[in-house]
Coordinates of C-alpha atoms in Angstrom, one line a residue:
X23 CA 79.1 107.1 119.1
X24 CA 82.0 108.7 120.8
X25 CA 83.4 112.2 119.9
X26 CA 86.4 111.0 118.0
X27 CA 84.5 108.7 115.6
X28 CA 81.9 111.5 115.1
X29 CA 84.6 114.0 114.4
X30 CA 86.4 111.6 112.0
X31 CA 83.1 110.8 110.2
X32 CA 82.2 114.5 110.0
X33 CA 85.6 115.6 108.7
X34 CA 85.7 112.6 106.3
X35 CA 82.3 113.5 104.9
X36 CA 83.2 117.1 104.6
X37 CA 86.5 116.1 102.8
X38 CA 84.6 113.7 100.6
X39 CA 81.9 116.2 99.7
X40 CA 84.5 119.0 99.0
X41 CA 86.7 116.7 97.0
X42 CA 83.7 115.5 95.0
X43 CA 82.7 119.1 94.4
X44 CA 86.2 120.1 93.3
X45 CA 86.5 116.9 91.2
X46 CA 83.2 117.6 89.5
X47 CA 84.2 121.2 88.8
X48 CA 87.6 120.1 87.4
X49 CA 85.9 117.4 85.4
X50 CA 83.4 119.8 84.0
X51 CA 86.1 122.2 83.1
X52 CA 88.3 119.6 81.5
X53 CA 85.3 118.1 79.7
X54 CA 84.4 121.6 78.3
X55 CA 88.0 122.2 77.2
X56 CA 88.2 118.7 75.6
X57 CA 84.9 119.2 73.8
X58 CA 85.9 122.6 72.5
X59 CA 89.3 121.1 71.4
X60 CA 87.4 118.4 69.5
X61 CA 85.1 120.9 67.9
X62 CA 88.1 123.0 66.8
X63 CA 89.7 119.8 65.4
X64 CA 86.6 119.1 63.4
X65 CA 86.5 122.7 62.1
X66 CA 90.2 122.4 61.2
X67 CA 89.4 119.2 59.3
X68 CA 86.7 121.1 57.4
X69 CA 89.3 123.7 56.5
X70 CA 91.8 121.0 55.5
X71 CA 89.2 119.4 53.2
X72 CA 88.7 122.8 51.5
X73 CA 92.4 123.3 51.3
X74 CA 92.9 119.8 49.8
X75 CA 90.2 120.3 47.2
X76 CA 91.8 123.7 46.3
X77 CA 95.2 122.1 46.0
X78 CA 93.8 119.3 43.9
X79 CA 92.1 121.9 41.6
X80 CA 95.3 123.8 41.2
X81 CA 97.2 120.6 40.5
X82 CA 94.7 119.7 37.8
X83 CA 94.9 123.2 36.3
X84 CA 98.7 122.9 36.1
X85 CA 98.4 119.5 34.5
X86 CA 95.9 120.7 31.8
X87 CA 97.9 123.9 31.1
X88 CA 101.0 121.8 30.6
X89 CA 99.1 119.6 28.1
X90 CA 98.3 122.7 26.0
X91 CA 101.7 124.3 26.2
X92 CA 103.8 121.3 25.5
X93 CA 101.5 118.4 24.8
X94 CA 101.4 116.6 21.4
X95 CA 97.7 116.1 21.3
X96 CA 96.7 119.8 21.2
X97 CA 99.6 120.5 18.8
X98 CA 98.5 117.7 16.4
X99 CA 94.8 118.8 16.5
X100 CA 95.9 122.3 15.5
X101 CA 97.9 121.1 12.6
X102 CA 95.1 118.8 11.4
X103 CA 92.7 121.7 11.8
X104 CA 94.9 124.0 9.7
X105 CA 95.3 121.3 7.0
X106 CA 91.6 120.4 6.9
X107 CA 92.3 116.9 8.0
X108 CA 90.4 117.0 11.3
X109 CA 87.5 114.8 10.2
X110 CA 89.7 112.2 8.9
X111 CA 91.7 112.0 12.1
X112 CA 88.9 112.5 14.5
X113 CA 88.6 108.9 15.5
X114 CA 92.3 108.7 16.3
X115 CA 92.2 111.9 18.3
X116 CA 89.2 110.5 20.2
X117 CA 91.1 107.4 21.2
X118 CA 94.0 109.5 22.4
X119 CA 91.6 111.6 24.6
X120 CA 90.5 108.5 26.4
X121 CA 94.1 107.5 27.0
X122 CA 95.0 111.1 28.2
X123 CA 92.1 111.1 30.6
X124 CA 93.3 107.9 32.2
X125 CA 96.9 109.2 32.2
X126 CA 95.7 112.5 33.9
X127 CA 93.5 110.5 36.3
X128 CA 90.6 112.8 35.6
X129 CA 86.9 111.9 35.5
X130 CA 86.1 113.9 32.4
X131 CA 88.3 115.2 29.5
X132 CA 86.9 117.1 26.5
X133 CA 89.0 118.2 23.4
X134 CA 87.3 120.7 21.1
X135 CA 88.0 123.5 18.7
X136 CA 86.4 126.9 18.1
X137 CA 82.9 126.8 16.7
X138 CA 81.8 124.1 19.2
X139 CA 83.3 121.3 17.3
X140 CA 83.9 118.4 19.7
X141 CA 87.0 116.4 18.6
X142 CA 87.0 113.8 21.4
X143 CA 85.6 113.2 24.9
X144 CA 85.9 110.7 27.7
X145 CA 83.8 109.2 28.9
X146 CA 82.0 108.7 25.6
X147 CA 78.8 109.9 27.2
X148 CA 80.1 113.4 26.7
X149 CA 80.3 113.1 22.9
X150 CA 76.7 114.3 22.6
X151 CA 77.5 117.7 24.0
X152 CA 75.9 120.4 21.7
X153 CA 78.3 122.9 20.1
X154 CA 77.0 125.7 22.3
X155 CA 78.0 123.7 25.5
X156 CA 81.4 123.0 23.9
X157 CA 81.9 126.7 23.3
X158 CA 81.0 127.4 26.9
X159 CA 83.5 124.9 28.1
X160 CA 86.3 126.4 26.0
X161 CA 85.4 130.0 26.8
X162 CA 86.0 129.8 30.5
X163 CA 89.1 131.1 32.3
X164 CA 92.3 129.3 31.8
X165 CA 94.1 131.1 34.7
X166 CA 92.7 128.9 37.5
X167 CA 90.4 126.1 38.0
X168 CA 86.6 126.6 38.6
X169 CA 84.1 124.6 40.4
X170 CA 81.1 123.3 38.6
X171 CA 77.9 122.9 40.5
X172 CA 74.9 120.9 39.6
X173 CA 74.1 117.3 40.1
X174 CA 77.7 116.2 39.7
X175 CA 80.0 119.0 41.1
X176 CA 83.5 118.9 39.7
X177 CA 86.8 120.7 39.7
X178 CA 87.1 122.1 36.1
X179 CA 90.5 123.0 34.6
X180 CA 90.9 124.2 31.0
X181 CA 93.5 125.5 28.6
X182 CA 93.4 126.9 25.0
X183 CA 96.0 127.2 22.3
X184 CA 96.0 128.8 18.9
X185 CA 97.2 126.9 15.9
X186 CA 99.6 128.3 13.4
X187 CA 96.5 129.2 11.3
X188 CA 95.0 131.2 14.2
X189 CA 92.4 128.7 15.2
X190 CA 91.7 127.9 18.9
X191 CA 92.1 124.4 20.2
X192 CA 90.9 123.8 23.8
X193 CA 91.3 121.0 26.4
X194 CA 88.9 120.8 29.4
X195 CA 89.4 118.4 32.2
X196 CA 87.0 117.8 35.2
X197 CA 87.6 115.9 38.4
X198 CA 84.4 115.0 40.3
X199 CA 84.3 116.4 43.8
X200 CA 82.6 113.3 45.3
X201 CA 85.6 111.0 44.9
X202 CA 87.9 113.6 46.3
X203 CA 85.6 113.9 49.3
X204 CA 85.5 110.1 49.7
X205 CA 89.3 109.9 49.6
X206 CA 89.7 112.7 52.2
X207 CA 87.0 111.0 54.3
X208 CA 89.1 107.9 54.5
X209 CA 92.4 109.7 55.0
X210 CA 91.1 112.0 57.7
X211 CA 88.8 109.4 59.3
X212 CA 85.7 111.5 58.9
X213 CA 82.5 111.4 57.0
X214 CA 81.8 114.1 54.4
X215 CA 78.2 114.6 53.7
X216 CA 77.5 116.9 50.7
X217 CA 74.4 119.0 50.4
X218 CA 73.9 118.0 46.8
X219 CA 72.2 114.7 45.8
X220 CA 74.8 112.1 44.9
X221 CA 74.0 110.6 41.5
X222 CA 73.6 106.9 41.1
X223 CA 76.5 105.4 38.9
X224 CA 75.4 104.7 35.3
X225 CA 76.2 101.4 33.7
X226 CA 79.4 101.6 31.6
X227 CA 78.8 101.7 27.8
X228 CA 79.2 98.5 25.9
X229 CA 81.9 98.0 23.2
X230 CA 79.3 98.3 20.5
X231 CA 78.0 101.6 21.9
X232 CA 81.6 102.9 22.1
X233 CA 82.2 102.0 18.4
X234 CA 79.0 103.7 17.3
X235 CA 79.8 106.8 19.3
X236 CA 83.3 106.9 17.9
X237 CA 82.0 106.6 14.3
X238 CA 79.2 109.2 14.8
X239 CA 79.4 112.1 12.3
X240 CA 80.2 115.6 13.5
X241 CA 77.4 117.2 15.5
X242 CA 75.4 114.1 16.1
X243 CA 74.1 113.1 19.5
X244 CA 74.2 109.6 20.9
X245 CA 70.9 107.8 21.1
X246 CA 71.1 107.7 24.9
X247 CA 73.3 109.8 27.1
X248 CA 73.8 108.5 30.6
X249 CA 74.9 110.8 33.4
X250 CA 78.5 110.5 34.4
X251 CA 79.1 107.9 37.0
X252 CA 79.2 109.1 40.6
X253 CA 81.9 107.9 43.0
X254 CA 81.2 105.6 45.8
X255 CA 80.0 107.3 48.9
X256 CA 82.1 107.6 52.0
X257 CA 81.7 105.2 54.8
X258 CA 78.8 106.4 56.8
X259 CA 78.8 106.3 60.6
X260 CA 76.6 103.8 62.4
X261 CA 73.3 104.9 64.1
X262 CA 74.8 104.4 67.5
X263 CA 77.6 107.0 66.9
X264 CA 77.2 110.5 68.1
X265 CA 78.7 113.0 65.6
X266 CA 80.4 116.3 65.7
X267 CA 79.5 118.4 62.6
X268 CA 81.2 121.3 60.8
X269 CA 79.9 122.9 57.6
X270 CA 82.3 123.7 54.7
X271 CA 81.7 125.9 51.7
X272 CA 83.2 125.9 48.2
X273 CA 82.2 128.8 45.9
X274 CA 81.3 127.5 42.4
X275 CA 81.8 129.3 39.1
X276 CA 78.3 130.8 39.3
X277 CA 79.0 132.5 42.6
X278 CA 77.0 130.0 44.7
X279 CA 78.4 128.0 47.5
X280 CA 78.7 124.2 47.4
X281 CA 78.2 123.2 51.0
X282 CA 79.1 119.9 52.6
X283 CA 79.3 118.8 56.2
X284 CA 82.3 117.1 57.8
X285 CA 81.1 114.6 60.4
X286 CA 83.4 113.0 62.9
X287 CA 82.4 110.4 65.4
X288 CA 82.6 111.5 69.0
X289 CA 83.9 108.1 70.0
X290 CA 87.4 109.5 70.4
X291 CA 85.9 112.4 72.4
X292 CA 84.0 110.0 74.6
X293 CA 87.1 107.9 75.2
X294 CA 89.1 111.1 76.1
X295 CA 86.3 112.2 78.5
X296 CA 86.2 108.7 80.0
X297 CA 90.0 109.0 80.6
X298 CA 89.4 112.4 82.2
X299 CA 86.7 110.9 84.4
X300 CA 89.0 108.1 85.5
X301 CA 91.9 110.4 86.1
X302 CA 89.8 112.9 88.1
X303 CA 88.0 110.1 89.9
X304 CA 91.3 108.5 90.8
X305 CA 92.8 111.7 92.1
X306 CA 89.6 112.6 93.9
X307 CA 89.5 109.2 95.6
X308 CA 93.2 109.5 96.6
X309 CA 92.5 113.1 97.9
X310 CA 89.5 111.9 99.8
X311 CA 91.4 109.0 101.3
X312 CA 94.2 111.2 102.4
X313 CA 91.8 113.8 103.7
X314 CA 89.9 111.1 105.6
X315 CA 93.2 109.7 107.1
X316 CA 94.2 113.2 108.1
X317 CA 90.7 113.8 109.6
X318 CA 91.0 110.6 111.6
X319 CA 94.3 111.8 113.1
X320 CA 92.9 115.2 113.7
X321 CA 89.8 113.8 115.3
X322 CA 91.8 111.5 117.5
X323 CA 94.1 114.4 118.4
X324 CA 91.1 116.5 119.3
X325 CA 88.6 113.8 120.4
X326 CA 90.8 111.8 122.8
X327 CA 91.7 114.7 125.1
X328 CA 88.1 115.8 125.1
X329 CA 87.0 112.2 125.9
X330 CA 89.5 112.0 128.7
X331 CA 88.3 115.4 129.9
X332 CA 84.7 114.3 129.8
X333 CA 85.6 111.1 131.7
X334 CA 87.4 113.0 134.4
X335 CA 84.7 115.6 134.5
X336 CA 82.2 112.9 135.3
X337 CA 84.3 112.0 138.3
X338 CA 84.5 115.6 139.7
X339 CA 81.2 115.2 141.6
X340 CA 82.6 112.1 143.3
X341 CA 85.9 113.7 144.0
X342 CA 87.8 111.1 142.0
X343 CA 89.0 113.2 139.1
X344 CA 92.8 113.1 138.5
X345 CA 95.0 115.6 136.5
X346 CA 95.2 114.8 132.8
X347 CA 98.3 114.2 130.8
X348 CA 98.4 117.1 128.3
X349 CA 97.6 116.0 124.8
X350 CA 96.8 118.0 121.7
X351 CA 97.8 121.5 121.1
X352 CA 96.4 125.0 121.1
X353 CA 93.0 125.4 122.7
X354 CA 92.8 121.8 123.7
X355 CA 96.0 122.1 125.7
X356 CA 94.7 125.3 127.3
X357 CA 91.5 123.5 128.1
X358 CA 93.3 120.6 129.7
X359 CA 95.5 122.9 131.8
X360 CA 92.4 124.9 132.9
X361 CA 90.7 121.6 133.8
X362 CA 93.7 120.5 135.9
X363 CA 93.8 123.8 137.7
X364 CA 90.0 123.5 138.3
X365 CA 90.5 120.0 139.8
X366 CA 93.3 121.3 142.1
X367 CA 91.2 124.3 143.1
X368 CA 88.2 122.0 143.7
X369 CA 90.3 119.6 145.8
X370 CA 91.5 122.5 147.9
X371 CA 88.0 123.9 148.1
X372 CA 86.6 120.5 149.0
X373 CA 89.1 120.1 151.8
X374 CA 88.3 123.6 153.1
X375 CA 84.6 123.0 152.9
X376 CA 85.0 119.6 154.6
X377 CA 87.0 121.2 157.4
X378 CA 84.6 124.1 157.7
X379 CA 81.7 121.7 157.7
X380 CA 83.2 119.5 160.4
X381 CA 83.9 122.5 162.5
X382 CA 80.4 123.8 162.1
X383 CA 79.0 120.3 162.7
X384 CA 81.0 119.9 165.9
X385 CA 80.0 123.3 167.0
X386 CA 76.3 122.4 166.5
X387 CA 76.8 119.0 168.2
X388 CA 78.7 120.7 171.1
X389 CA 75.8 123.2 171.4
X390 CA 73.2 120.4 171.4
X391 CA 75.3 118.3 173.8
X392 CA 75.6 121.2 176.2
X393 CA 71.9 121.7 175.9
X394 CA 71.1 118.1 176.6
X395 CA 73.5 118.0 179.5
X396 CA 72.2 121.2 180.9
X397 CA 68.6 119.9 181.1
X398 CA 69.3 117.2 183.7
X399 CA 71.7 119.5 185.6
X400 CA 68.7 121.7 186.6
X401 CA 66.8 119.0 188.6
X402 CA 70.2 117.8 190.1
X403 CA 71.0 121.4 191.3
X404 CA 67.4 121.8 192.6
X405 CA 67.6 118.5 194.5
X406 CA 71.0 119.3 196.0
X407 CA 70.0 122.9 197.0
X408 CA 66.8 121.6 198.7
X409 CA 68.8 119.0 200.6
X410 CA 71.3 121.7 201.7
X411 CA 68.5 124.0 202.8
X412 CA 66.7 121.3 204.8
X413 CA 70.0 120.2 206.4
X414 CA 70.9 123.7 207.4
X415 CA 67.6 124.1 209.3
X416 CA 67.6 120.7 210.7
X417 CA 64.3 120.2 209.1
X418 CA 62.6 117.0 210.1
X419 CA 61.6 116.4 206.5
X420 CA 65.3 116.1 205.5
X421 CA 65.3 112.3 205.9
X422 CA 62.1 112.0 204.1
X423 CA 63.3 114.1 201.1
X424 CA 66.8 112.6 201.1
X425 CA 65.8 109.4 199.3
X426 CA 63.7 111.4 196.8
X427 CA 66.5 113.9 196.1
X428 CA 69.3 111.4 195.8
X429 CA 67.1 109.3 193.5
X430 CA 66.6 112.3 191.3
X431 CA 70.3 113.0 191.2
X432 CA 71.1 109.5 190.3
X433 CA 68.5 109.4 187.5
X434 CA 69.7 112.5 185.9
X435 CA 73.4 111.4 186.2
X436 CA 72.4 108.2 184.4
X437 CA 70.7 110.3 181.8
X438 CA 73.9 112.4 181.3
X439 CA 75.9 109.1 181.1
X440 CA 73.6 107.9 178.3
X441 CA 74.0 111.2 176.4
X442 CA 77.8 111.0 176.7
X443 CA 77.8 107.3 175.6
X444 CA 75.7 108.0 172.5
X445 CA 77.8 111.0 171.6
X446 CA 80.9 108.9 171.9
X447 CA 79.4 106.4 169.5
X448 CA 78.5 109.1 167.0
X449 CA 82.0 110.8 167.3
X450 CA 84.0 107.6 167.0
X451 CA 82.0 105.7 164.3
X452 CA 84.5 103.3 162.6
X453 CA 85.2 103.6 158.9
X454 CA 83.4 101.1 156.6
X455 CA 85.1 97.8 155.9
X456 CA 83.4 96.6 152.7
X457 CA 82.8 93.0 151.9
X458 CA 80.5 91.4 149.3
X459 CA 76.9 91.4 150.6
X460 CA 73.7 89.9 149.5
X461 CA 71.0 92.6 150.0
X462 CA 68.1 90.0 150.4
X463 CA 70.1 88.0 152.9
X464 CA 70.7 91.1 155.0
X465 CA 67.0 92.1 154.9
X466 CA 65.9 88.6 155.9
X467 CA 68.5 88.6 158.8
X468 CA 67.2 92.0 160.2
X469 CA 63.6 90.8 159.9
X470 CA 64.4 87.5 161.7
X471 CA 66.3 89.3 164.5
X472 CA 63.3 91.6 165.3
X473 CA 60.6 88.9 165.0
X474 CA 60.6 88.4 168.8
X475 CA 60.5 92.2 169.5
X476 CA 57.7 92.6 167.0
X477 CA 55.5 90.1 168.8
X478 CA 52.1 90.3 167.1
X479 CA 53.1 93.1 164.8
X480 CA 53.5 91.7 161.2
X481 CA 57.1 92.1 160.1
X482 CA 58.0 90.9 156.6
X483 CA 60.6 91.1 153.8
X484 CA 59.7 91.6 150.1
X485 CA 61.9 91.8 147.0
X486 CA 60.6 93.9 144.1
X487 CA 63.5 93.2 141.7
X488 CA 66.4 90.9 142.1
X489 CA 69.1 93.1 143.6
X490 CA 72.8 92.4 142.7
X491 CA 75.5 91.7 145.2
X492 CA 77.1 94.9 146.5
X493 CA 80.1 95.9 148.6
X494 CA 79.5 97.4 152.0
X495 CA 80.2 97.1 155.7
X496 CA 77.7 94.4 156.5
X497 CA 77.5 95.3 160.3
X498 CA 77.0 99.0 159.6
X499 CA 74.2 98.3 157.1
X500 CA 72.5 96.0 159.6
X501 CA 72.9 98.8 162.2
X502 CA 71.1 101.3 159.9
X503 CA 68.3 98.8 159.1
X504 CA 68.0 97.9 162.8
X505 CA 67.5 101.5 163.7
X506 CA 64.9 102.0 161.0
X507 CA 63.0 98.8 162.0
X508 CA 63.1 99.6 165.7
X509 CA 61.7 103.1 165.0
X510 CA 59.0 101.6 162.8
X511 CA 58.0 99.0 165.5
X512 CA 57.9 101.8 168.1
X513 CA 55.6 103.8 165.7
X514 CA 53.0 101.0 165.2
X515 CA 53.0 99.3 168.6
X516 CA 49.9 101.2 169.7
X517 CA 48.2 101.3 166.3
X518 CA 45.6 98.6 165.6
X519 CA 46.6 96.5 162.6
X520 CA 50.1 98.0 162.5
X521 CA 52.6 96.4 160.2
X522 CA 56.2 96.9 159.2
X523 CA 57.9 95.8 155.9
X524 CA 61.4 95.7 154.6
X525 CA 61.8 95.8 150.8
X526 CA 64.8 95.3 148.6
X527 CA 65.2 96.6 145.1
X528 CA 67.7 97.5 142.4
X529 CA 67.9 101.0 141.0
X530 CA 70.6 101.2 138.3
X531 CA 74.0 101.0 139.9
X532 CA 72.4 101.2 143.4
X533 CA 70.8 98.8 145.8
X534 CA 67.8 100.1 147.7
X535 CA 66.4 99.1 151.1
X536 CA 63.0 100.5 152.1
X537 CA 61.5 100.2 155.6
X538 CA 57.8 101.2 155.7
X539 CA 55.1 101.2 158.5
X540 CA 51.5 102.3 158.7
X541 CA 51.9 104.2 162.0
X542 CA 50.9 107.8 162.7
X543 CA 53.6 109.2 160.4
X544 CA 56.0 112.1 160.9
X545 CA 54.9 115.7 161.4
X546 CA 56.2 118.1 158.7
X547 CA 58.0 120.3 161.1
X548 CA 60.0 117.3 162.4
X549 CA 60.6 115.7 158.9
X550 CA 62.8 118.7 157.9
X551 CA 65.4 117.9 160.6
X552 CA 65.0 114.2 161.1
X553 CA 68.7 113.5 160.5
X554 CA 70.0 116.2 162.7
X555 CA 71.7 115.2 166.0
X556 CA 69.4 115.1 169.0
X557 CA 66.3 115.6 166.8
X558 CA 63.7 113.1 168.2
X559 CA 60.0 112.7 168.9
X560 CA 60.4 110.0 171.5
X561 CA 60.6 110.9 175.2
X562 CA 63.3 108.3 175.9
X563 CA 65.4 108.8 172.7
X564 CA 68.7 110.6 172.5
X565 CA 68.1 111.8 168.9
X566 CA 71.4 110.4 167.6
X567 CA 70.1 107.1 166.0
X568 CA 69.1 108.6 162.6
X569 CA 72.1 110.9 162.6
X570 CA 74.4 107.9 163.0
X571 CA 72.4 106.0 160.3
X572 CA 72.7 109.0 157.9
X573 CA 76.4 109.2 158.6
X574 CA 76.9 105.5 157.8
X575 CA 75.0 106.0 154.5
X576 CA 77.1 109.0 153.5
X577 CA 80.4 107.2 154.3
X578 CA 79.2 104.4 152.0
X579 CA 78.7 107.1 149.3
X580 CA 75.0 106.4 149.6
X581 CA 72.0 108.2 151.0
X582 CA 69.4 107.7 153.7
X583 CA 66.2 109.6 153.1
X584 CA 62.7 110.0 154.4
X585 CA 60.4 109.2 151.4
X586 CA 57.1 110.2 153.0
X587 CA 53.9 108.4 153.8
X588 CA 53.4 104.9 152.4
X589 CA 51.2 104.1 149.4
X590 CA 48.1 104.0 151.7
X591 CA 48.8 107.6 152.8
X592 CA 49.7 106.5 156.3
X593 CA 52.9 105.9 158.2
X594 CA 56.4 106.6 157.0
X595 CA 58.8 105.1 154.5
X596 CA 62.6 105.4 154.8
X597 CA 64.9 104.5 152.0
X598 CA 68.6 103.5 152.2
X599 CA 70.4 103.8 148.8
X600 CA 73.9 102.2 148.5
X601 CA 76.2 102.0 145.5
X602 CA 76.9 98.5 144.1
X603 CA 80.7 99.3 143.8
X604 CA 80.8 100.1 147.5
X605 CA 82.2 103.0 149.5
X606 CA 85.2 105.0 148.4
X607 CA 88.7 104.0 149.7
X608 CA 89.3 104.8 153.3
X609 CA 91.8 107.5 152.4
X610 CA 89.1 109.4 150.7
X611 CA 86.6 109.3 153.6
X612 CA 86.8 112.3 156.0
X613 CA 88.1 111.4 159.4
X614 CA 85.6 110.7 162.1
X615 CA 87.3 112.6 164.8
X616 CA 87.5 115.7 162.6

């Protein structure tokens, strides 16, 4: 994977992880705030329930107090009590109590007089209250409502009034708490769960029981007193609902707290949290997408110049790097500028090194040429001086030595001519003219050309791997292989069982030719300078053959090397490595004439 995609992926992952982390933190924070808000809302509902019960009790107290102050029922009972007509009118008063209870919308209403005398009650199940209980009901505070505990908690309101004869008439009303809680549950969409056990509703009394109770003499108890009916329970939540809970307290008249729980389904909370999750997820996804897009542009802005820089850097060794167009900003731009300066400096340095190398090479060649030319001049000078000396003395041996001396001079002059000819070939080697070449065809051609010269010496071609077509100067490649094959044949001509092989192979982007023999090999001291001009082990050689072959390989952007002995440990193996794409353009090849 290239740098730009890696950077984009890395930046994108970092953006996604950071966005997810921030989103999770925000979601956690919002969820905590929403949960706290919901719990406060439930607590406020609990407080509202208490307030509603209090307001209901105060309203009932106002209603009952008004019945005593301006109501006809209490006034008429007082008059009947003063006149001694209470027993005669008890039944009528009892019927009026039932009507008043319904009119006041109370659950219980008791009308009594001092001494515990119960004049009327509704429901009729309360007619059996003993005088002591009636006195307790009438003796309570009339300033505010009280809360009755027990099995059926109720809001109790009472009032008393003295008759003209000074006798006390009292009216006590009670509103059961359970129906109030049920109504508030439905209104506030909550479930109120009281801590007290909720009584099972008792069957309503029959008409006959009502008549018997109404006709019962003063102070008698009904044969069976059923508990007051309990209101229907509030709608309970399903088992699948999760509930938020708040505990409410109502102090009763005995100083104890009536506790009940307000339960609210967390469905609304869950929906709100789901909305929070969706909102945070949406914004997180948008942020991650924007961050990823930005990271892609940043990665391209950073990765593309670096990729171009890496591409051109790979061409530096081949001398093919070109200045880059400045892209990016900041450090990337500075890096590109520095790279361009480095390329320019390298180009200048390369030209200077090439020039210095050519000068040094020509100096070395000149020194070696001078040395090679000087060697045959010594016998020429000796022969000429001998002839002059014999001629000056009219020595009779002059004629005899003349032929020998002149032959020596001619031989050495011929030797000097060969040296000059080979040097001219080395100095004026033409630049490569590449064409498409088949390496196996070239190897077979070289082997076929040297079959006659090899005579009885086995000379064969082998292909290790199918080598691709490559671009090269075919004649120059054949010249190099010819030099290597001739040297190999010379090395094995006096070796019993001598053999020479030419092998072709493919090595990545290169084509390889190997020439191997099983001759005496090459001495280590000679191997180090095999490709230097005039380095040779043959008496008749000029020492320029391998130097010319090496130069041809280098100008093809390839390499000619001495590998070492063959696999059998004998002889020598030379390897010619040439690039498939061919030599560089002629303008990039150093001039042969330096």
